[in-house]
Amino acid sequence: MSPPDSAAPDDDARPDAPDHRSPGAPGGAAGDDGDDGTGTGTGTGTGTGTGTDGPEGPHGHTPTAADRVEVDEPLLAARVHRPSDLVRLLVGILGIAVVLAIAAFAHGTTVGLEEDINKGTGQAPDLLVKVAALVSSIAVLLLPVAFAIERLIKRDGLRIADGVLAAVLAHGVTLATDLWVSQAAPGTIQEALTRPAGADGALTDPVHGYLAPVIAYMTAVGMTRRPHWRVALWVVLLLDAFTMLVSGYTTPFSIILTVLIGWSVAYGTLYAVGSPNVRPTGQHLLAGLRRVGFQPVSAMRAETPDGPEATEVNDRGRRYHVTLEDGPPLDVTVVDREQQAHGFFYRVWRRLTLRGITTGRSLQSLRQALEQEALLAYAAIAAGANAPKLIATSELGPDAVMLVYEHLGGRSLDSLSDEEITDELCRNAWEQVRALQSRRIAHRRLTGDALVVDRSGNVILTDLRGGEIAAGDLVLRMDIAQLLTTLGLRVGAERSVSSAVSVLGPDAVADCLPLLQPIALSRSTRATLRRLARERAQRQREAVLESSRAAKAAREAGAASSPAADRKAEKKALDDALDGAREEDLLSQIRQQVLLIRPQAPVEPARLERIRPRTLVSFIAGAFGAYFLLTQLAHVDFATIVGEAQWGWVGAALAFSALSYFAAAMSLLGFVPERVPFLRTVLAQVAGSFVKLVAPAAVGGVALNTRFLQRAGIRPGLAVASVGASQLFGLASHILLLLSFGYLTGTEKTPEMTPSRTVIAGLLTVAVLVLVVTAVPFMRKFVATRVRALFAGVVPRMLDVLQRPQKLMTGIGGMLLLTGCFVMCLDASIRAFGGGQAISYASIAVVFLAGNALGSAAPTPGGIGAVETTLTLGLIAAGLEKEVAISAVLLFRLMTFWLPVLPGWLSFNFLTRKEAI
């Protein structure tokens, strides 16, 4: 392997300097002094570079006639949004949250730390402190100005503009933070961030209004990434912090918070407006090739695929096909810091959620990426596998590296037609995998574009950058599962399994079955499987609808029969059509093919996920709710409250809770024109209380009611439409009731009918959301698609309901009765603890409706945590004492959520035995 170029280029002779870019790329600003140089955008046009504009080429190379060679590549964007800036912003926000949490909850620690620092700094000589204060105050102002002058001389005005914008935003954030700390922050936070400034009780600033903008400016312009300027910056900051601490003008937490705010605002600004694009162009690539002894004539950028494959291809680097003056062409891969940061969050999430699977480092230096790819290339060839031959490597400045391979001259498996993928080709692919696995080498991405077929029909494994040496059994079996799926998508499950067994043997193929699951496959393969699943579901729906139409036509043409017989015949026809149209997914087909060879093979999927996204969100929301409740319960004397409870009202709360299930049955049946047993519908609503314990309330109830109606003989499409109509009317009535009761709460204490501020704020919020949705194209398209789907199913169903006014009145009456039952249950819970005179029915209704809406939106089962928090805060804001509010909410949730769980479980089992759900 050729060693990377070790010459350190001069800071102003970098390939990203403004006058050194080829005309084929839009005018990039001056070289980013950053350590990332990452970005996300590329232009849409194509251009050809004919040389360099400046007096000097990359790395001080003087342009000659040889430099003026053709480069065909898409134009690079002048500014890019770097994922690394977003990562730093999130880290800064997390740091700010940690500082505030320590200040709020570790009061003793903060006080002790301040006392220790004051005791230590109090011994500093007074003269030294005054001199340091004078020097630091002057240097804090002169240092940014000096750097700005230096950058303007280097014609980097855009960078200065970014710094000024960041400084202005940081100043605004400091003002807002100061206002919050002085007006609304808890006393512990205020004490940790401020100190008395005089005898009149004034306090020091929690965040230093001049220091945070300076930090934001210097970070945004890139000063912190230049060695000499960085040293000067830290000396000035430490000197300034020392003088402020000794003089008693600030606290340690205030300084830390100031630095974090300035740092976070700087990177937030850079991510929002974009940073100058410093990615090397094709001309820089050609200059790098000349430095390692090649004489290039032209370079052509490889096309980037669209769709789900684009993300993974971007993660592997930019590829060029280079022709030489003498010799065969080359395939060159350029990896820069944009590729290093691309997919960062996805890699972090995979590392956190997958057990037993090692993933690539989320943050990897360019040197490490180069060495890893080179190592995998040499290891694959040494193992006897067909892999691209690496012949040279080199750096392209401090922000990119290139890897030079022999030209393959083949086509990827994805570009081949189905007829060209023969059994021999499949076996050849498995032979390459067998060679890798014989040396414990994992490829980690055996997708169609990573398998290249040369002119001789041999399969070559490319994209080894994400591979792994000394791989474990789990990862090796994942490679087999991935290639089984990749070939199965093209030639079918039978041929894919047969070719694998002929090369690897039945035992090796059977061992991979537990890993034959979507989570173990590549991102592009999962996207393809999801697309095929949607197409399969669409074909099933069309088959069922066609069968329904045929059955209806047959009944109309035949002899008259009873409605019950018609429903039974229609249900049987639909079940038969559904069974006939059901198609197995590809992974199930592969399992069946393997089981035909090895019936005893393990089929139980291996548990690869440590934690699911829904579980994580539920845990976080539940933790917040539990923390809030525990902090409130710590101050409640339950013995006294329970002893003084009025048990008559407790019984009333239980009665209203039981009545709500009858109201829920009415609200559902009112939108079902067909006849459905009422009592069994009530049992289904009771069973929903058990389902809510294991699923979010807005999801579990809908799924259960839909299944119940289908089992009652209603066609699937009509069952979904009925439940959707019920949900739609419920949402509309919920909003109307919330606004109506909110209006009444605003007029209770005023003689004129003026709406409350809550109603006005709610209407303004809705208006803003509507404007945002209509202004953002993808959100507008998303909403329009959902609305069209709603009108396609729900509106026709509503026309059927409107033909029976008594049904519609039953549904609307059930909704109003359901809301009334819950409001009366909450009112009875309040009265049970003597709080009935302190709050009106309108206020109780507003609190319940708001809490119910938040509970339906919360991802936790039954809205645990969110409902309790909202109801408690709402009742306290309405004028109820904290102890009474907490007790009433706990009793209300006991009656409406926890007590019905056991009856719900019994109802669920009963309906399951009766095949009603």
CSV table of C-alpha atoms in Angstrom, one decimal, residues 317-724:
chain,number,residue,atom,x,y,z
A,317,GLY,CA,-17.8,7.9,-0.5
A,318,ARG,CA,-17.7,9.5,-4.0
A,319,ARG,CA,-16.5,7.3,-6.9
A,320,TYR,CA,-14.7,8.3,-10.0
A,321,HIS,CA,-13.7,6.5,-13.2
A,322,VAL,CA,-10.3,7.8,-14.2
A,323,THR,CA,-8.6,7.3,-17.5
A,324,LEU,CA,-4.8,7.5,-17.8
A,325,GLU,CA,-2.4,8.6,-20.5
A,326,ASP,CA,-0.8,5.2,-20.4
A,327,GLY,CA,-2.3,2.1,-18.8
A,328,PRO,CA,-5.7,0.7,-17.8
A,329,PRO,CA,-8.3,3.0,-16.2
A,330,LEU,CA,-8.7,3.3,-12.5
A,331,ASP,CA,-11.6,3.3,-10.0
A,332,VAL,CA,-11.0,6.0,-7.3
A,333,THR,CA,-13.0,6.4,-4.1
A,334,VAL,CA,-12.8,9.8,-2.4
A,335,VAL,CA,-13.8,9.7,1.3
A,336,ASP,CA,-14.2,13.1,3.0
A,337,ARG,CA,-15.6,14.2,6.3
A,338,GLU,CA,-19.0,14.6,4.8
A,339,GLN,CA,-19.1,10.8,4.3
A,340,GLN,CA,-17.7,10.4,7.8
A,341,ALA,CA,-20.6,12.3,9.4
A,342,HIS,CA,-23.3,11.0,7.0
A,343,GLY,CA,-25.6,8.6,8.7
A,344,PHE,CA,-24.1,9.4,12.2
A,345,PHE,CA,-27.4,9.2,14.0
A,346,TYR,CA,-28.4,6.0,12.3
A,347,ARG,CA,-25.1,4.3,13.3
A,348,VAL,CA,-25.5,5.6,16.9
A,349,TRP,CA,-29.0,4.2,17.0
A,350,ARG,CA,-28.0,0.9,15.6
A,351,ARG,CA,-25.1,0.6,18.1
A,352,LEU,CA,-27.5,1.4,21.0
A,353,THR,CA,-30.4,-0.8,20.0
A,354,LEU,CA,-28.8,-3.9,18.6
A,355,ARG,CA,-27.3,-6.5,20.9
A,356,GLY,CA,-24.4,-8.7,20.0
A,357,ILE,CA,-23.7,-6.9,16.8
A,358,THR,CA,-20.7,-4.6,16.4
A,359,THR,CA,-21.2,-1.6,14.2
A,360,GLY,CA,-18.8,0.8,12.7
A,361,ARG,CA,-17.5,3.5,14.9
A,362,SER,CA,-19.9,6.5,14.9
A,363,LEU,CA,-17.0,9.0,14.9
A,364,GLN,CA,-14.1,7.7,12.9
A,365,SER,CA,-11.1,9.7,11.6
A,366,LEU,CA,-10.2,9.8,7.9
A,367,ARG,CA,-7.0,8.0,8.7
A,368,GLN,CA,-8.9,5.2,10.4
A,369,ALA,CA,-11.4,5.0,7.5
A,370,LEU,CA,-8.6,4.7,5.0
A,371,GLU,CA,-6.7,2.1,7.0
A,372,GLN,CA,-9.9,0.0,7.6
A,373,GLU,CA,-10.8,-0.1,3.9
A,374,ALA,CA,-7.3,-0.9,2.9
A,375,LEU,CA,-7.1,-3.7,5.5
A,376,LEU,CA,-10.3,-5.2,4.4
A,377,ALA,CA,-9.3,-5.0,0.7
A,378,TYR,CA,-6.0,-6.9,1.3
A,379,ALA,CA,-7.6,-9.4,3.7
A,380,ALA,CA,-10.4,-10.3,1.2
A,381,ILE,CA,-7.8,-10.9,-1.6
A,382,ALA,CA,-5.6,-12.9,0.8
A,383,ALA,CA,-8.7,-15.1,1.7
A,384,GLY,CA,-9.1,-16.0,-2.0
A,385,ALA,CA,-12.2,-13.9,-2.6
A,386,ASN,CA,-12.6,-11.7,-5.7
A,387,ALA,CA,-12.2,-8.1,-4.5
A,388,PRO,CA,-11.0,-4.9,-6.1
A,389,LYS,CA,-7.2,-4.6,-6.0
A,390,LEU,CA,-6.0,-1.6,-4.0
A,391,ILE,CA,-2.9,-0.1,-5.6
A,392,ALA,CA,-2.5,3.3,-4.0
A,393,THR,CA,-3.8,5.6,-1.2
A,394,SER,CA,-3.2,9.3,-0.5
A,395,GLU,CA,-4.6,12.2,1.4
A,396,LEU,CA,-6.3,15.1,-0.4
A,397,GLY,CA,-5.6,17.8,2.1
A,398,PRO,CA,-6.6,17.5,5.7
A,399,ASP,CA,-10.3,16.8,5.0
A,400,ALA,CA,-10.3,13.9,2.4
A,401,VAL,CA,-8.5,10.8,1.4
A,402,MET,CA,-8.6,8.7,-1.8
A,403,LEU,CA,-8.2,5.0,-2.5
A,404,VAL,CA,-7.1,3.9,-6.0
A,405,TYR,CA,-8.3,0.6,-7.3
A,406,GLU,CA,-7.8,-1.3,-10.5
A,407,HIS,CA,-10.8,-0.8,-12.8
A,408,LEU,CA,-13.3,-3.6,-12.6
A,409,GLY,CA,-15.3,-2.9,-15.8
A,410,GLY,CA,-18.3,-4.9,-14.7
A,411,ARG,CA,-22.0,-4.3,-13.8
A,412,SER,CA,-23.6,-4.5,-10.5
A,413,LEU,CA,-26.2,-7.2,-9.7
A,414,ASP,CA,-28.9,-4.6,-9.5
A,415,SER,CA,-28.2,-3.5,-13.1
A,416,LEU,CA,-28.5,-7.1,-14.5
A,417,SER,CA,-31.8,-8.4,-15.9
A,418,ASP,CA,-33.5,-11.4,-14.3
A,419,GLU,CA,-32.5,-13.6,-17.2
A,420,GLU,CA,-28.8,-12.7,-16.8
A,421,ILE,CA,-28.8,-13.9,-13.2
A,422,THR,CA,-28.1,-17.6,-13.7
A,423,ASP,CA,-27.6,-20.4,-11.1
A,424,GLU,CA,-23.9,-20.4,-11.9
A,425,LEU,CA,-23.7,-16.7,-11.1
A,426,CYS,CA,-25.5,-17.2,-7.8
A,427,ARG,CA,-23.1,-20.0,-6.8
A,428,ASN,CA,-20.2,-17.8,-7.7
A,429,ALA,CA,-21.5,-15.2,-5.3
A,430,TRP,CA,-21.7,-17.8,-2.5
A,431,GLU,CA,-18.2,-19.0,-3.3
A,432,GLN,CA,-16.9,-15.5,-2.6
A,433,VAL,CA,-18.8,-15.3,0.7
A,434,ARG,CA,-17.4,-18.8,1.6
A,435,ALA,CA,-13.9,-17.5,1.0
A,436,LEU,CA,-14.4,-14.5,3.3
A,437,GLN,CA,-16.0,-16.6,6.0
A,438,SER,CA,-13.2,-19.1,5.9
A,439,ARG,CA,-11.0,-16.3,7.3
A,440,ARG,CA,-13.7,-14.9,9.6
A,441,ILE,CA,-14.2,-11.8,7.5
A,442,ALA,CA,-17.7,-10.3,7.4
A,443,HIS,CA,-18.8,-8.1,4.5
A,444,ARG,CA,-21.8,-6.5,6.4
A,445,ARG,CA,-23.5,-5.2,3.3
A,446,LEU,CA,-24.1,-7.9,0.6
A,447,THR,CA,-26.7,-6.0,-1.4
A,448,GLY,CA,-27.1,-5.9,-5.1
A,449,ASP,CA,-24.9,-2.9,-5.8
A,450,ALA,CA,-22.0,-4.4,-3.8
A,451,LEU,CA,-21.9,-7.5,-6.1
A,452,VAL,CA,-20.2,-6.7,-9.4
A,453,VAL,CA,-20.2,-9.1,-12.3
A,454,ASP,CA,-17.2,-8.7,-14.6
A,455,ARG,CA,-17.1,-9.5,-18.3
A,456,SER,CA,-16.1,-13.1,-17.5
A,457,GLY,CA,-19.1,-13.7,-15.4
A,458,ASN,CA,-17.2,-13.7,-12.1
A,459,VAL,CA,-18.7,-12.0,-9.0
A,460,ILE,CA,-16.5,-9.4,-7.3
A,461,LEU,CA,-17.3,-8.2,-3.8
A,462,THR,CA,-17.0,-4.4,-3.5
A,463,ASP,CA,-17.8,-1.9,-0.7
A,464,LEU,CA,-15.7,-3.7,1.9
A,465,ARG,CA,-15.3,-0.5,3.9
A,466,GLY,CA,-18.0,-1.4,6.4
A,467,GLY,CA,-16.7,-5.0,6.8
A,468,GLU,CA,-15.2,-6.6,9.8
A,469,ILE,CA,-12.2,-9.0,10.4
A,470,ALA,CA,-12.2,-11.6,13.2
A,471,ALA,CA,-15.9,-11.5,13.0
A,472,GLY,CA,-18.1,-13.4,15.4
A,473,ASP,CA,-20.6,-16.2,14.4
A,474,LEU,CA,-23.6,-13.8,14.7
A,475,VAL,CA,-22.2,-11.3,12.2
A,476,LEU,CA,-21.1,-14.1,9.8
A,477,ARG,CA,-24.6,-15.6,9.8
A,478,MET,CA,-26.0,-12.2,9.2
A,479,ASP,CA,-24.0,-12.0,5.9
A,480,ILE,CA,-25.6,-15.3,4.9
A,481,ALA,CA,-29.1,-14.1,5.7
A,482,GLN,CA,-28.5,-10.8,3.8
A,483,LEU,CA,-27.2,-12.6,0.7
A,484,LEU,CA,-30.1,-15.1,0.8
A,485,THR,CA,-32.5,-12.1,0.8
A,486,THR,CA,-30.6,-10.2,-1.9
A,487,LEU,CA,-30.6,-13.1,-4.3
A,488,GLY,CA,-34.2,-14.0,-3.3
A,489,LEU,CA,-35.4,-10.6,-4.4
A,490,ARG,CA,-34.1,-11.3,-7.9
A,491,VAL,CA,-34.4,-15.1,-8.5
A,492,GLY,CA,-36.8,-16.2,-5.8
A,493,ALA,CA,-36.5,-18.0,-2.6
A,494,GLU,CA,-36.1,-21.5,-4.0
A,495,ARG,CA,-33.1,-20.7,-6.3
A,496,SER,CA,-31.5,-18.5,-3.7
A,497,VAL,CA,-31.6,-21.3,-1.0
A,498,SER,CA,-30.6,-24.0,-3.5
A,499,SER,CA,-27.4,-22.1,-4.6
A,500,ALA,CA,-26.5,-21.3,-1.0
A,501,VAL,CA,-26.9,-25.0,0.1
A,502,SER,CA,-24.8,-26.2,-2.9
A,503,VAL,CA,-21.8,-24.0,-1.8
A,504,LEU,CA,-22.1,-23.6,2.0
A,505,GLY,CA,-24.0,-26.8,2.9
A,506,PRO,CA,-27.4,-27.2,4.6
A,507,ASP,CA,-26.2,-26.7,8.1
A,508,ALA,CA,-24.6,-23.3,7.5
A,509,VAL,CA,-27.7,-22.1,5.8
A,510,ALA,CA,-30.0,-23.5,8.4
A,511,ASP,CA,-28.1,-21.8,11.2
A,512,CYS,CA,-28.9,-18.3,9.7
A,513,LEU,CA,-32.7,-18.7,10.0
A,514,PRO,CA,-32.9,-17.0,13.4
A,515,LEU,CA,-31.3,-13.9,11.8
A,516,LEU,CA,-33.6,-13.9,8.8
A,517,GLN,CA,-35.5,-10.8,10.1
A,518,PRO,CA,-35.7,-7.2,8.8
A,519,ILE,CA,-33.7,-5.7,11.6
A,520,ALA,CA,-30.6,-7.8,10.7
A,521,LEU,CA,-30.7,-6.7,7.0
A,522,SER,CA,-29.4,-3.6,5.4
A,523,ARG,CA,-31.4,-0.4,5.2
A,524,SER,CA,-32.0,-0.6,1.4
A,525,THR,CA,-33.2,-4.2,1.7
A,526,ARG,CA,-35.6,-3.3,4.5
A,527,ALA,CA,-37.0,-0.5,2.3
A,528,THR,CA,-37.5,-3.0,-0.6
A,529,LEU,CA,-39.3,-5.5,1.6
A,530,ARG,CA,-41.6,-2.8,2.9
A,531,ARG,CA,-42.4,-1.7,-0.6
A,532,LEU,CA,-43.2,-5.3,-1.6
A,533,ALA,CA,-45.4,-5.7,1.5
A,534,ARG,CA,-47.4,-2.7,0.5
A,535,GLU,CA,-47.9,-4.0,-3.0
A,536,ARG,CA,-48.9,-7.4,-1.6
A,537,ALA,CA,-51.5,-5.8,0.7
A,538,GLN,CA,-52.9,-3.9,-2.2
A,539,ARG,CA,-53.3,-7.0,-4.3
A,540,GLN,CA,-55.1,-8.7,-1.4
A,541,ARG,CA,-57.5,-5.8,-1.0
A,542,GLU,CA,-58.3,-5.8,-4.7
A,543,ALA,CA,-58.9,-9.6,-4.6
A,544,VAL,CA,-61.3,-9.2,-1.6
A,545,LEU,CA,-63.2,-6.4,-3.1
A,546,GLU,CA,-63.6,-8.3,-6.4
A,547,SER,CA,-64.8,-11.3,-4.4
A,548,SER,CA,-67.3,-9.2,-2.5
A,549,ARG,CA,-68.7,-7.7,-5.7
A,550,ALA,CA,-69.1,-11.1,-7.3
A,551,ALA,CA,-70.8,-12.5,-4.1
A,552,LYS,CA,-73.2,-9.6,-4.1
A,553,ALA,CA,-74.0,-10.0,-7.7
A,554,ALA,CA,-74.7,-13.7,-7.2
A,555,ARG,CA,-77.0,-13.1,-4.3
A,556,GLU,CA,-79.0,-10.5,-6.3
A,557,ALA,CA,-79.3,-13.0,-9.1
A,558,GLY,CA,-80.3,-15.8,-6.8
A,559,ALA,CA,-83.3,-16.6,-4.7
A,560,ALA,CA,-84.2,-14.4,-1.8
A,561,SER,CA,-82.8,-15.4,1.6
A,562,SER,CA,-82.7,-14.1,5.2
A,563,PRO,CA,-80.4,-11.2,6.1
A,564,ALA,CA,-78.5,-13.5,8.5
A,565,ALA,CA,-77.9,-16.1,5.8
A,566,ASP,CA,-76.7,-13.3,3.5
A,567,ARG,CA,-74.3,-12.0,6.1
A,568,LYS,CA,-72.9,-15.5,6.8
A,569,ALA,CA,-72.5,-16.2,3.1
A,570,GLU,CA,-70.8,-12.9,2.5
A,571,LYS,CA,-68.4,-13.5,5.4
A,572,LYS,CA,-67.5,-16.9,4.1
A,573,ALA,CA,-66.9,-15.6,0.6
A,574,LEU,CA,-64.7,-12.9,2.0
A,575,ASP,CA,-62.7,-15.3,4.2
A,576,ASP,CA,-62.2,-17.6,1.2
A,577,ALA,CA,-61.1,-14.7,-1.0
A,578,LEU,CA,-58.7,-13.5,1.6
A,579,ASP,CA,-57.2,-17.0,2.1
A,580,GLY,CA,-56.8,-17.4,-1.7
A,581,ALA,CA,-55.2,-13.9,-2.1
A,582,ARG,CA,-52.9,-14.2,0.8
A,583,GLU,CA,-49.2,-14.2,-0.3
A,584,GLU,CA,-46.3,-15.1,1.9
A,585,ASP,CA,-43.4,-12.6,2.2
A,586,LEU,CA,-40.0,-13.4,0.9
A,587,LEU,CA,-38.5,-14.1,4.3
A,588,SER,CA,-41.2,-16.7,5.1
A,589,GLN,CA,-40.6,-18.3,1.7
A,590,ILE,CA,-36.9,-18.6,2.4
A,591,ARG,CA,-37.6,-20.2,5.8
A,592,GLN,CA,-39.9,-22.7,4.2
A,593,GLN,CA,-37.3,-23.7,1.6
A,594,VAL,CA,-34.7,-24.2,4.3
A,595,LEU,CA,-37.0,-26.2,6.4
A,596,LEU,CA,-37.7,-28.6,3.5
A,597,ILE,CA,-33.9,-29.4,3.6
A,598,ARG,CA,-33.4,-29.2,7.4
A,599,PRO,CA,-36.8,-29.7,9.2
A,600,GLN,CA,-35.1,-29.4,12.6
A,601,ALA,CA,-33.5,-26.1,11.8
A,602,PRO,CA,-34.2,-23.3,14.5
A,603,VAL,CA,-36.8,-20.8,13.2
A,604,GLU,CA,-37.4,-18.7,16.3
A,605,PRO,CA,-36.0,-15.2,15.5
A,606,ALA,CA,-33.0,-14.2,17.5
A,607,ARG,CA,-33.6,-11.2,19.8
A,608,LEU,CA,-31.3,-8.6,18.3
A,609,GLU,CA,-32.9,-5.4,19.7
A,610,ARG,CA,-32.0,-4.2,23.1
A,611,ILE,CA,-34.8,-1.7,23.1
A,612,ARG,CA,-37.5,-0.7,20.7
A,613,PRO,CA,-38.2,3.0,19.9
A,614,ARG,CA,-41.7,2.8,21.3
A,615,THR,CA,-40.4,1.3,24.5
A,616,LEU,CA,-37.7,4.0,24.8
A,617,VAL,CA,-40.3,6.8,24.3
A,618,SER,CA,-42.7,5.1,26.7
A,619,PHE,CA,-40.0,4.7,29.3
A,620,ILE,CA,-38.9,8.4,29.1
A,621,ALA,CA,-42.5,9.7,29.2
A,622,GLY,CA,-43.3,7.4,32.1
A,623,ALA,CA,-40.2,8.4,34.0
A,624,PHE,CA,-41.2,12.1,33.7
A,625,GLY,CA,-44.7,11.3,34.8
A,626,ALA,CA,-43.5,9.2,37.7
A,627,TYR,CA,-41.0,11.9,38.8
A,628,PHE,CA,-43.7,14.5,38.8
A,629,LEU,CA,-46.1,12.4,40.8
A,630,LEU,CA,-43.6,11.2,43.3
A,631,THR,CA,-42.4,14.8,44.0
A,632,GLN,CA,-46.0,15.8,44.5
A,633,LEU,CA,-47.0,12.8,46.6
A,634,ALA,CA,-44.1,13.4,48.9
A,635,HIS,CA,-45.9,16.4,50.4
A,636,VAL,CA,-49.3,14.7,50.7
A,637,ASP,CA,-50.7,13.3,53.9
A,638,PHE,CA,-52.7,10.4,52.6
A,639,ALA,CA,-53.7,9.1,56.0
A,640,THR,CA,-55.6,12.3,56.7
A,641,ILE,CA,-57.0,12.6,53.3
A,642,VAL,CA,-58.3,9.0,53.1
A,643,GLY,CA,-59.7,9.3,56.6
A,644,GLU,CA,-61.7,12.4,55.6
A,645,ALA,CA,-62.8,11.0,52.2
A,646,GLN,CA,-66.6,10.9,51.5
A,647,TRP,CA,-67.2,7.4,50.4
A,648,GLY,CA,-70.6,8.2,48.9
A,649,TRP,CA,-68.9,10.3,46.2
A,650,VAL,CA,-66.3,7.5,45.7
A,651,GLY,CA,-69.3,5.2,44.9
A,652,ALA,CA,-70.7,7.8,42.5
A,653,ALA,CA,-67.3,8.0,40.7
A,654,LEU,CA,-67.4,4.2,40.3
A,655,ALA,CA,-70.9,4.3,38.9
A,656,PHE,CA,-70.1,7.0,36.3
A,657,SER,CA,-67.0,5.0,35.3
A,658,ALA,CA,-69.1,1.9,34.7
A,659,LEU,CA,-71.7,4.0,32.7
A,660,SER,CA,-69.0,5.2,30.4
A,661,TYR,CA,-68.7,1.8,28.8
A,662,PHE,CA,-72.3,1.8,27.7
A,663,ALA,CA,-71.8,5.3,26.3
A,664,ALA,CA,-68.7,4.1,24.4
A,665,ALA,CA,-70.8,1.3,22.9
A,666,MET,CA,-73.4,3.7,21.8
A,667,SER,CA,-70.8,6.1,20.2
A,668,LEU,CA,-69.4,3.1,18.1
A,669,LEU,CA,-72.7,1.5,17.1
A,670,GLY,CA,-74.2,4.8,16.0
A,671,PHE,CA,-71.9,4.7,13.0
A,672,VAL,CA,-72.5,1.1,12.1
A,673,PRO,CA,-75.7,0.7,10.0
A,674,GLU,CA,-75.6,-3.1,10.3
A,675,ARG,CA,-77.1,-4.8,13.4
A,676,VAL,CA,-74.5,-5.6,16.1
A,677,PRO,CA,-75.3,-7.0,19.6
A,678,PHE,CA,-75.3,-4.1,22.0
A,679,LEU,CA,-74.2,-6.1,25.2
A,680,ARG,CA,-71.3,-7.7,23.3
A,681,THR,CA,-70.2,-4.3,22.1
A,682,VAL,CA,-70.2,-3.2,25.7
A,683,LEU,CA,-68.0,-6.1,26.6
A,684,ALA,CA,-65.6,-5.1,23.7
A,685,GLN,CA,-65.3,-1.6,25.2
A,686,VAL,CA,-64.6,-3.2,28.6
A,687,ALA,CA,-61.9,-5.4,27.0
A,688,GLY,CA,-60.4,-2.2,25.6
A,689,SER,CA,-59.5,-1.3,29.2
A,690,PHE,CA,-57.1,-4.2,29.2
A,691,VAL,CA,-55.8,-3.4,25.8
A,692,LYS,CA,-55.0,0.1,26.8
A,693,LEU,CA,-52.6,-1.2,29.5
A,694,VAL,CA,-50.3,-2.6,26.8
A,695,ALA,CA,-50.8,-0.1,24.0
A,696,PRO,CA,-51.3,3.6,23.5
A,697,ALA,CA,-54.9,4.5,24.0
A,698,ALA,CA,-55.3,6.0,20.5
A,699,VAL,CA,-54.1,2.8,18.9
A,700,GLY,CA,-55.3,-0.1,21.0
A,701,GLY,CA,-59.0,0.9,21.1
A,702,VAL,CA,-59.1,1.5,17.3
A,703,ALA,CA,-57.6,-1.9,16.5
A,704,LEU,CA,-59.8,-3.7,19.0
A,705,ASN,CA,-63.1,-2.1,17.7
A,706,THR,CA,-62.1,-2.7,14.1
A,707,ARG,CA,-61.4,-6.4,14.8
A,708,PHE,CA,-64.7,-6.7,16.7
A,709,LEU,CA,-66.7,-5.3,13.9
A,710,GLN,CA,-65.1,-7.6,11.4
A,711,ARG,CA,-65.8,-10.6,13.5
A,712,ALA,CA,-69.4,-9.4,13.8
A,713,GLY,CA,-69.8,-9.9,10.0
A,714,ILE,CA,-68.9,-6.5,8.7
A,715,ARG,CA,-66.6,-6.3,5.8
A,716,PRO,CA,-63.0,-5.1,6.7
A,717,GLY,CA,-63.2,-2.0,4.6
A,718,LEU,CA,-66.6,-1.0,6.2
A,719,ALA,CA,-65.4,-1.9,9.7
A,720,VAL,CA,-62.4,0.4,9.3
A,721,ALA,CA,-64.6,3.2,7.8
A,722,SER,CA,-67.1,2.9,10.7
A,723,VAL,CA,-64.4,3.1,13.4
A,724,GLY,CA,-62.8,6.0,11.4
